[in-house]
Amino acid sequence: MKLSVTFTLLAAVIPFALAQSPEWGQCGGIGWTGATTCVAGTVCTVQNAYYSQCLPGSASSAPATTPSSPSGPTSTAPPAPSGTGLNALAKVAGKLYFGTATDNGELSDTAYTAILDNNKEFGQITPANSMKWDATEPTRGTFTFSGGDQIANLAKTNGQLLRGHNCVWYNQLPSWVSNGQFTTADLTTVIQNHCSTLVSHYKGQVYSWDVVNEPFNDDGTWRQDVFYNTLGTSYVSIALKAARAADPNAKLYINDYNIEQSGAKATAMLNLVKQLIADGVPIDGVGFQCHFIVGEVPGTFQTVLEQFTALGLEVAITELDIRTTTPASQSALAQQQKDYQTVVQACMNVEKCVGVTVWDFTDKYSWVPSTFSGQGAACPWDQNLVKKPAYNGIVAALTS
Ligand code: XIL
């Protein structure tokens, strides 16, 4: 009885089409324009609103599905076939994406792009630099989008979601902003014009924007930058409102690091988003960067995620990497596998954690060695684009 109900439900939501998707292929979901029927021996199964997949079996033996459950049928998902890919597994598990940062200079490396472009591995990309203020408005009122466009076009070609990064941040600012002697009215206009022009340019292409990046110091006090020093905390709502007006469908995030553990900085972020919600300022999500150290993943991470989703927000892991002293020892790589599993599992356990983005997938292009002296080996693929134990840690969490 249950099985026939399942079949009826599936049949009702799957229109017929000529082309058929292969086993494990996508066969439906919001925005999907490809085949909506599956090859023989597989059945199109709704995993979430964004993703239906051809799973092995026939209609009469298909696993029961929960079409509207955002967390997905994790307990009925089939075991992961090897080589399935992180994004494919994340979607089966009910997440929106598994993604990676990338950068324009890396796109001529064909061995690298062969992995980057595989949307079974990565269903979302973030430009690591080319949408930042110094890249997009190097002189006042003059916008350059060529670098950002290259990444946005790549996302479109690859069928990947795009995260915009970022509108307002104290770092990588052109000097006309960081050294500008602005009145409050003038800086308000500068922020509005920057966020509005940037977000408008990518309207309809961006899933979520990091509208404000890293507003807090590690002790939970506000970072003293040109924005805060001139406008106080109001710069946050000025930027969010400009972004919302520019692309009403983009999810608007505030993104930061060291908010992954309970403490002053996480509390400051919680208080900020509570205030924004109370004031009616548009805010949809909080991004947890998750630049971690092997063996030091905070034990309170999932609890903190839940504190934010309890406010009605979505959350995402936006810049995950887990660094160690280089050269990495075998034991460090084994611990790193466990750490990647722990972090991704926390997102899996929180329904409104929409996805995980690694801050580039290979040690070949990681930002870590140039930023943290003597540290590196932070990514799930090594310098030679070979998967590390960390990859298996991610797979273990996605298939748990
Ligand atoms: C990093 C980039 O990866 C580097 O290429 C660049 O030199 C510095 O910025 N937090 C953020 C990201 O929000 O924008 C940073 O990206 C990493 C830390």
Short mmCIF file of C-alpha atoms and ligand atoms in Angstrom, two decimals:
data_model
loop_
_atom_site.label_atom_id
_atom_site.label_comp_id
_atom_site.label_asym_id
_atom_site.label_seq_id
_atom_site.Cartn_x
_atom_site.Cartn_y
_atom_site.Cartn_z
CA MET A 1 0.00 0.00 0.00
CA LYS A 2 2.71 2.42 1.02
CA LEU A 3 4.71 1.64 -2.11
CA SER A 4 1.85 2.28 -4.47
CA VAL A 5 1.14 5.59 -2.75
CA THR A 6 4.78 6.49 -3.28
CA PHE A 7 4.54 5.56 -6.94
CA THR A 8 1.39 7.59 -7.40
CA LEU A 9 3.01 10.59 -5.79
CA LEU A 10 6.07 10.29 -7.98
CA ALA A 11 4.07 9.76 -11.13
CA ALA A 12 2.05 12.85 -10.34
CA VAL A 13 5.06 15.12 -10.09
CA ILE A 14 7.14 13.73 -12.96
CA PRO A 15 6.12 14.96 -16.39
CA PHE A 16 7.13 12.85 -19.38
CA ALA A 17 10.02 14.01 -21.53
CA LEU A 18 11.87 12.44 -24.42
CA ALA A 19 15.42 12.40 -23.02
CA GLN A 20 16.16 10.27 -19.98
CA SER A 21 18.58 10.94 -17.15
CA PRO A 22 21.21 8.30 -16.32
CA GLU A 23 21.44 6.43 -13.03
CA TRP A 24 22.30 8.97 -10.27
CA GLY A 25 21.52 11.81 -12.70
CA GLN A 26 19.26 14.74 -11.86
CA CYS A 27 15.68 14.42 -13.10
CA GLY A 28 13.89 17.40 -11.58
CA GLY A 29 13.84 20.23 -9.07
CA ILE A 30 13.45 24.00 -9.08
CA GLY A 31 15.39 25.47 -11.98
CA TRP A 32 16.08 22.11 -13.61
CA THR A 33 15.48 22.17 -17.35
CA GLY A 34 16.94 18.78 -18.30
CA ALA A 35 15.42 15.34 -18.62
CA THR A 36 12.68 14.46 -16.16
CA THR A 37 12.52 10.72 -16.73
CA CYS A 38 15.07 8.09 -15.79
CA VAL A 39 16.72 5.22 -17.63
CA ALA A 40 15.29 1.74 -17.07
CA GLY A 41 16.05 0.26 -13.67
CA THR A 42 16.04 3.62 -11.92
CA VAL A 43 13.31 5.82 -10.58
CA CYS A 44 13.13 9.59 -10.34
CA THR A 45 12.99 10.33 -6.63
CA VAL A 46 12.29 13.74 -5.13
CA GLN A 47 15.04 14.54 -2.63
CA ASN A 48 14.09 18.14 -1.99
CA ALA A 49 12.46 21.05 -3.81
CA TYR A 50 15.67 21.64 -5.74
CA TYR A 51 16.71 18.13 -6.61
CA SER A 52 15.22 14.91 -7.86
CA GLN A 53 17.57 12.07 -8.72
CA CYS A 54 17.43 8.78 -10.68
CA LEU A 55 18.01 6.19 -7.98
CA PRO A 56 18.51 2.49 -8.69
CA GLY A 57 15.45 0.27 -8.41
CA SER A 58 12.09 0.22 -10.06
CA ALA A 59 9.07 2.26 -9.10
CA SER A 60 7.66 -0.60 -7.09
CA SER A 61 10.85 -0.98 -5.06
CA ALA A 62 11.88 2.62 -4.80
CA PRO A 63 12.67 3.93 -1.33
CA ALA A 64 9.89 5.89 0.28
CA THR A 65 10.48 9.56 -0.30
CA THR A 66 9.60 12.72 1.54
CA PRO A 67 9.10 15.22 -1.27
CA SER A 68 8.77 18.33 0.84
CA SER A 69 11.26 17.53 3.58
CA PRO A 70 14.20 19.96 3.37
CA SER A 71 16.41 17.62 5.36
CA GLY A 72 15.84 14.79 2.87
CA PRO A 73 15.52 11.08 3.33
CA THR A 74 18.98 10.57 4.78
CA SER A 75 18.02 7.30 6.39
CA THR A 76 16.75 5.86 3.09
CA ALA A 77 19.50 7.24 0.86
CA PRO A 78 21.42 4.48 -0.91
CA PRO A 79 25.05 3.87 0.01
CA ALA A 80 27.36 6.20 -1.86
CA PRO A 81 28.83 4.65 -4.97
CA SER A 82 32.50 5.60 -5.26
CA GLY A 83 33.09 8.63 -7.42
CA THR A 84 29.59 10.01 -6.92
CA GLY A 85 30.87 13.44 -5.92
CA LEU A 86 30.44 15.68 -2.93
CA ASN A 87 27.68 17.85 -4.37
CA ALA A 88 25.65 14.90 -5.60
CA LEU A 89 25.88 13.35 -2.16
CA ALA A 90 25.03 16.63 -0.43
CA LYS A 91 21.90 16.95 -2.54
CA VAL A 92 20.82 13.39 -1.88
CA ALA A 93 21.20 14.28 1.80
CA GLY A 94 18.85 17.24 1.39
CA LYS A 95 21.39 20.05 1.20
CA LEU A 96 21.33 22.71 -1.49
CA TYR A 97 24.96 22.36 -2.51
CA PHE A 98 28.52 21.38 -1.74
CA GLY A 99 30.75 24.07 -3.17
CA THR A 100 34.19 25.59 -3.41
CA ALA A 101 35.89 28.93 -3.74
CA THR A 102 37.90 29.48 -6.87
CA ASP A 103 39.93 32.31 -8.34
CA ASN A 104 40.41 33.70 -11.82
CA GLY A 105 44.13 32.93 -12.02
CA GLU A 106 43.40 29.23 -11.50
CA LEU A 107 41.04 28.85 -14.41
CA SER A 108 43.76 28.27 -17.00
CA ASP A 109 44.86 25.11 -15.14
CA THR A 110 42.94 22.45 -17.05
CA ALA A 111 43.68 19.66 -14.56
CA TYR A 112 42.18 21.93 -11.88
CA THR A 113 39.16 23.02 -13.89
CA ALA A 114 38.35 19.41 -14.79
CA ILE A 115 37.49 18.93 -11.12
CA LEU A 116 36.06 22.41 -10.51
CA ASP A 117 33.67 22.16 -13.45
CA ASN A 118 32.24 18.81 -12.34
CA ASN A 119 28.94 19.70 -10.77
CA LYS A 120 28.64 16.29 -9.18
CA GLU A 121 31.62 17.37 -7.08
CA PHE A 122 30.78 21.09 -6.73
CA GLY A 123 27.31 22.54 -7.10
CA GLN A 124 28.30 26.03 -5.99
CA ILE A 125 31.27 28.34 -6.46
CA THR A 126 32.46 31.53 -4.76
CA PRO A 127 34.96 33.96 -6.29
CA ALA A 128 37.81 34.21 -3.77
CA ASN A 129 38.75 37.74 -4.83
CA SER A 130 37.18 39.09 -8.00
CA MET A 131 33.94 40.49 -6.53
CA LYS A 132 35.70 42.34 -3.69
CA TRP A 133 35.66 46.14 -3.54
CA ASP A 134 39.24 46.64 -4.77
CA ALA A 135 38.46 44.48 -7.80
CA THR A 136 35.03 45.90 -8.63
CA GLU A 137 35.22 49.64 -7.85
CA PRO A 138 38.94 50.51 -7.80
CA THR A 139 38.19 54.18 -8.35
CA ARG A 140 35.04 55.89 -7.19
CA GLY A 141 32.13 55.30 -9.54
CA THR A 142 34.13 53.18 -12.00
CA PHE A 143 33.11 49.54 -11.89
CA THR A 144 35.01 46.60 -13.39
CA PHE A 145 33.23 43.29 -13.48
CA SER A 146 35.41 41.28 -15.85
CA GLY A 147 36.89 39.00 -13.17
CA GLY A 148 33.59 38.48 -11.40
CA ASP A 149 31.82 37.89 -14.68
CA GLN A 150 34.26 35.13 -15.57
CA ILE A 151 33.34 33.26 -12.39
CA ALA A 152 29.61 34.00 -12.75
CA ASN A 153 29.65 32.73 -16.33
CA LEU A 154 31.51 29.62 -15.25
CA ALA A 155 28.84 28.91 -12.64
CA LYS A 156 26.17 29.26 -15.29
CA THR A 157 28.01 27.02 -17.76
CA ASN A 158 28.60 24.39 -15.10
CA GLY A 159 25.09 24.51 -13.65
CA GLN A 160 26.45 25.69 -10.30
CA LEU A 161 25.01 28.11 -7.77
CA LEU A 162 26.99 31.28 -7.13
CA ARG A 163 27.75 32.93 -3.80
CA GLY A 164 28.60 36.62 -4.07
CA HIS A 165 31.55 37.69 -1.93
CA ASN A 166 31.36 40.48 -0.81
CA CYS A 167 29.89 44.00 -0.62
CA VAL A 168 31.33 45.57 2.53
CA TRP A 169 34.53 44.42 4.23
CA TYR A 170 37.37 46.26 5.95
CA ASN A 171 39.96 44.36 3.89
CA GLN A 172 40.89 44.54 0.21
CA LEU A 173 39.44 48.02 -0.02
CA PRO A 174 40.76 50.53 -2.53
CA SER A 175 42.53 53.40 -0.78
CA TRP A 176 39.87 55.89 -1.89
CA VAL A 177 37.55 54.07 0.51
CA SER A 178 39.89 53.12 3.35
CA ASN A 179 41.56 56.55 3.43
CA GLY A 180 38.52 58.58 2.45
CA GLN A 181 37.59 61.38 4.81
CA PHE A 182 33.87 60.89 4.44
CA THR A 183 30.94 62.63 6.04
CA THR A 184 28.21 60.25 7.20
CA ALA A 185 26.04 61.27 4.23
CA ASP A 186 28.86 60.77 1.77
CA LEU A 187 29.87 57.32 3.05
CA THR A 188 26.22 56.26 3.12
CA THR A 189 26.01 57.13 -0.57
CA VAL A 190 29.29 55.35 -1.29
CA ILE A 191 28.06 52.12 0.36
CA GLN A 192 24.66 52.32 -1.28
CA ASN A 193 26.15 52.90 -4.70
CA HIS A 194 28.72 50.11 -4.32
CA CYS A 195 26.33 47.47 -3.00
CA SER A 196 23.54 48.45 -5.33
CA THR A 197 25.70 48.44 -8.47
CA LEU A 198 27.51 45.23 -7.56
CA VAL A 199 24.42 43.27 -6.56
CA SER A 200 22.38 44.62 -9.50
CA HIS A 201 25.06 43.57 -11.95
CA TYR A 202 24.69 39.93 -10.84
CA LYS A 203 20.94 40.08 -10.27
CA GLY A 204 19.35 36.70 -10.88
CA GLN A 205 22.71 34.91 -10.90
CA VAL A 206 23.59 34.84 -7.22
CA TYR A 207 22.10 32.46 -4.67
CA SER A 208 23.46 34.37 -1.68
CA TRP A 209 25.57 37.45 -1.04
CA ASP A 210 27.99 38.00 1.80
CA VAL A 211 26.76 41.56 2.12
CA VAL A 212 28.81 42.32 5.22
CA ASN A 213 32.01 40.43 5.91
CA GLU A 214 33.84 40.19 9.25
CA PRO A 215 32.23 43.04 11.21
CA PHE A 216 33.54 41.93 14.61
CA ASN A 217 36.83 41.67 16.45
CA ASP A 218 37.53 38.37 18.19
CA ASP A 219 36.42 39.79 21.56
CA GLY A 220 33.00 40.62 20.11
CA THR A 221 33.59 44.37 19.85
CA TRP A 222 32.95 46.08 16.53
CA ARG A 223 35.87 46.25 14.15
CA GLN A 224 37.16 49.81 13.91
CA ASP A 225 37.18 50.39 10.19
CA VAL A 226 36.17 53.28 7.96
CA PHE A 227 32.57 52.07 7.94
CA TYR A 228 32.11 51.70 11.69
CA ASN A 229 34.20 54.73 12.55
CA THR A 230 32.10 56.94 10.28
CA LEU A 231 28.61 55.44 10.54
CA GLY A 232 28.61 53.28 13.65
CA THR A 233 26.67 50.05 13.36
CA SER A 234 24.24 51.58 10.83
CA TYR A 235 26.53 50.69 7.92
CA VAL A 236 25.28 47.11 8.21
CA SER A 237 21.65 47.99 7.57
CA ILE A 238 22.59 50.51 4.88
CA ALA A 239 24.38 47.74 2.98
CA LEU A 240 21.68 45.11 3.54
CA LYS A 241 18.88 47.40 2.38
CA ALA A 242 20.80 48.39 -0.74
CA ALA A 243 21.48 44.74 -1.55
CA ARG A 244 17.84 43.73 -1.04
CA ALA A 245 16.62 46.50 -3.33
CA ALA A 246 19.15 45.49 -5.98
CA ASP A 247 18.27 41.78 -6.08
CA PRO A 248 15.20 40.86 -4.03
CA ASN A 249 15.73 37.14 -4.68
CA ALA A 250 19.30 36.86 -3.44
CA LYS A 251 19.75 35.57 0.10
CA LEU A 252 21.56 38.20 2.17
CA TYR A 253 24.22 37.02 4.61
CA ILE A 254 26.60 38.38 7.19
CA ASN A 255 29.77 36.28 7.19
CA ASP A 256 32.50 35.96 9.81
CA TYR A 257 35.13 33.71 11.40
CA ASN A 258 35.61 32.64 15.02
CA ILE A 259 31.84 32.70 15.51
CA GLU A 260 31.83 28.89 15.30
CA GLN A 261 32.25 28.46 19.05
CA SER A 262 30.15 29.80 21.89
CA GLY A 263 31.72 32.97 23.20
CA ALA A 264 31.83 36.73 22.90
CA LYS A 265 32.10 36.88 19.13
CA ALA A 266 29.24 34.44 18.46
CA THR A 267 27.13 36.32 21.00
CA ALA A 268 27.89 39.63 19.30
CA MET A 269 26.77 38.18 15.96
CA LEU A 270 23.62 36.74 17.53
CA ASN A 271 22.78 40.09 19.07
CA LEU A 272 23.38 41.87 15.78
CA VAL A 273 21.07 39.63 13.77
CA LYS A 274 18.41 39.73 16.50
CA GLN A 275 18.50 43.52 16.33
CA LEU A 276 18.35 43.52 12.52
CA ILE A 277 15.33 41.22 12.60
CA ALA A 278 13.63 43.37 15.25
CA ASP A 279 14.29 46.47 13.13
CA GLY A 280 12.90 44.88 9.98
CA VAL A 281 16.25 45.01 8.19
CA PRO A 282 16.58 42.32 5.49
CA ILE A 283 18.81 39.44 6.65
CA ASP A 284 18.48 35.82 5.52
CA GLY A 285 21.54 34.01 6.71
CA VAL A 286 24.79 33.90 8.62
CA GLY A 287 27.94 32.48 7.07
CA PHE A 288 30.41 30.58 9.22
CA GLN A 289 33.80 30.76 7.55
CA CYS A 290 35.29 27.76 9.41
CA HIS A 291 38.99 28.38 8.87
CA PHE A 292 39.96 25.70 11.36
CA ILE A 293 43.13 24.04 12.68
CA VAL A 294 43.55 20.25 12.66
CA GLY A 295 42.50 18.87 16.06
CA GLU A 296 40.82 22.12 17.10
CA VAL A 297 37.31 21.99 15.66
CA PRO A 298 35.12 23.69 18.28
CA GLY A 299 32.86 21.28 20.13
CA THR A 300 30.04 23.81 20.33
CA PHE A 301 29.76 24.38 16.56
CA GLN A 302 26.44 22.61 16.02
CA THR A 303 24.92 24.30 19.07
CA VAL A 304 25.94 27.69 17.73
CA LEU A 305 24.47 26.91 14.30
CA GLU A 306 21.20 26.00 16.03
CA GLN A 307 21.17 29.27 17.97
CA PHE A 308 21.13 31.11 14.66
CA THR A 309 18.59 28.90 12.89
CA ALA A 310 16.31 29.28 15.93
CA LEU A 311 16.01 32.93 14.90
CA GLY A 312 14.56 31.82 11.56
CA LEU A 313 17.76 32.35 9.61
CA GLU A 314 19.53 29.90 7.38
CA VAL A 315 23.21 29.21 7.96
CA ALA A 316 26.03 28.01 5.72
CA ILE A 317 29.63 26.93 6.05
CA THR A 318 31.20 29.40 3.67
CA GLU A 319 35.00 29.08 3.69
CA LEU A 320 35.95 25.72 5.18
CA ASP A 321 39.57 24.67 5.40
CA ILE A 322 41.45 22.87 8.17
CA ARG A 323 45.14 23.68 8.30
CA THR A 324 48.11 21.97 9.89
CA THR A 325 51.85 22.39 10.18
CA THR A 326 53.57 21.55 6.92
CA PRO A 327 54.73 19.13 5.76
CA ALA A 328 51.63 17.36 7.05
CA SER A 329 52.21 14.11 8.97
CA GLN A 330 50.13 11.00 8.32
CA SER A 331 48.57 11.37 11.73
CA ALA A 332 47.64 14.98 11.02
CA LEU A 333 45.96 13.94 7.77
CA ALA A 334 44.07 11.21 9.65
CA GLN A 335 42.91 13.74 12.26
CA GLN A 336 42.03 16.14 9.44
CA GLN A 337 39.75 13.46 7.96
CA LYS A 338 37.90 13.24 11.30
CA ASP A 339 37.74 17.03 11.54
CA TYR A 340 36.25 17.46 8.08
CA GLN A 341 33.70 14.80 8.95
CA THR A 342 32.81 16.54 12.22
CA VAL A 343 32.34 19.94 10.58
CA VAL A 344 30.22 18.67 7.68
CA GLN A 345 28.23 16.49 10.08
CA ALA A 346 27.30 19.59 12.10
CA CYS A 347 25.78 21.10 8.95
CA MET A 348 24.05 17.80 8.17
CA ASN A 349 22.50 17.77 11.63
CA VAL A 350 21.03 21.26 11.26
CA GLU A 351 18.16 21.36 8.80
CA LYS A 352 18.58 25.01 7.92
CA CYS A 353 22.31 24.68 7.22
CA VAL A 354 21.97 24.93 3.44
CA GLY A 355 25.42 23.95 2.26
CA VAL A 356 29.17 23.72 2.71
CA THR A 357 31.80 25.63 0.72
CA VAL A 358 35.50 24.81 0.95
CA TRP A 359 37.89 27.74 0.49
CA ASP A 360 39.28 26.17 -2.63
CA PHE A 361 39.45 22.43 -2.87
CA THR A 362 43.16 21.88 -3.45
CA ASP A 363 46.31 22.66 -1.48
CA LYS A 364 47.72 23.84 -4.80
CA TYR A 365 45.68 27.06 -4.56
CA SER A 366 44.90 27.41 -0.87
CA TRP A 367 45.30 30.87 0.68
CA VAL A 368 46.60 29.30 3.91
CA PRO A 369 50.39 29.02 3.36
CA SER A 370 50.72 32.66 2.36
CA THR A 371 48.66 33.83 5.33
CA PHE A 372 49.65 31.47 8.17
CA SER A 373 53.40 30.95 8.14
CA GLY A 374 54.40 27.27 8.29
CA GLN A 375 50.79 26.13 7.92
CA GLY A 376 48.97 24.54 4.99
CA ALA A 377 47.71 21.21 3.65
CA ALA A 378 44.25 22.53 4.59
CA CYS A 379 42.13 21.31 1.67
CA PRO A 380 40.52 17.96 0.72
CA TRP A 381 42.64 17.60 -2.42
CA ASP A 382 46.46 17.76 -2.24
CA GLN A 383 48.96 19.82 -4.27
CA ASN A 384 48.76 17.27 -7.07
CA LEU A 385 44.96 17.35 -7.21
CA VAL A 386 44.75 13.94 -5.55
CA LYS A 387 42.01 13.37 -2.97
CA LYS A 388 43.24 13.24 0.64
CA PRO A 389 41.71 11.32 3.57
CA ALA A 390 39.79 14.54 4.28
CA TYR A 391 37.67 13.83 1.21
CA ASN A 392 36.52 10.55 2.74
CA GLY A 393 35.69 12.37 5.94
CA ILE A 394 33.35 14.67 4.02
CA VAL A 395 31.78 11.69 2.21
CA ALA A 396 31.24 9.91 5.53
CA ALA A 397 29.32 12.89 6.89
CA LEU A 398 27.28 13.40 3.73
CA THR A 399 26.22 9.75 3.69
CA SER A 400 25.62 9.37 7.43
C1 XIL B 1 41.34 35.49 0.87
C2 XIL B 1 41.68 34.99 -0.52
O1 XIL B 1 41.50 33.61 -0.59
C3 XIL B 1 43.12 35.34 -0.85
O2 XIL B 1 43.44 35.00 -2.19
C4 XIL B 1 43.36 36.84 -0.63
O3 XIL B 1 44.73 37.12 -0.83
C5 XIL B 1 42.94 37.23 0.77
O4 XIL B 1 41.59 36.87 1.00
N1 XIL B 1 38.11 35.45 4.83
C6 XIL B 1 37.43 35.90 3.73
C7 XIL B 1 38.01 35.74 2.37
O5 XIL B 1 36.27 36.34 3.86
O6 XIL B 1 37.66 36.80 1.50
C8 XIL B 1 39.52 35.59 2.42
O7 XIL B 1 39.95 35.27 1.11
C9 XIL B 1 39.91 34.54 3.42
C10 XIL B 1 39.45 34.93 4.80
#
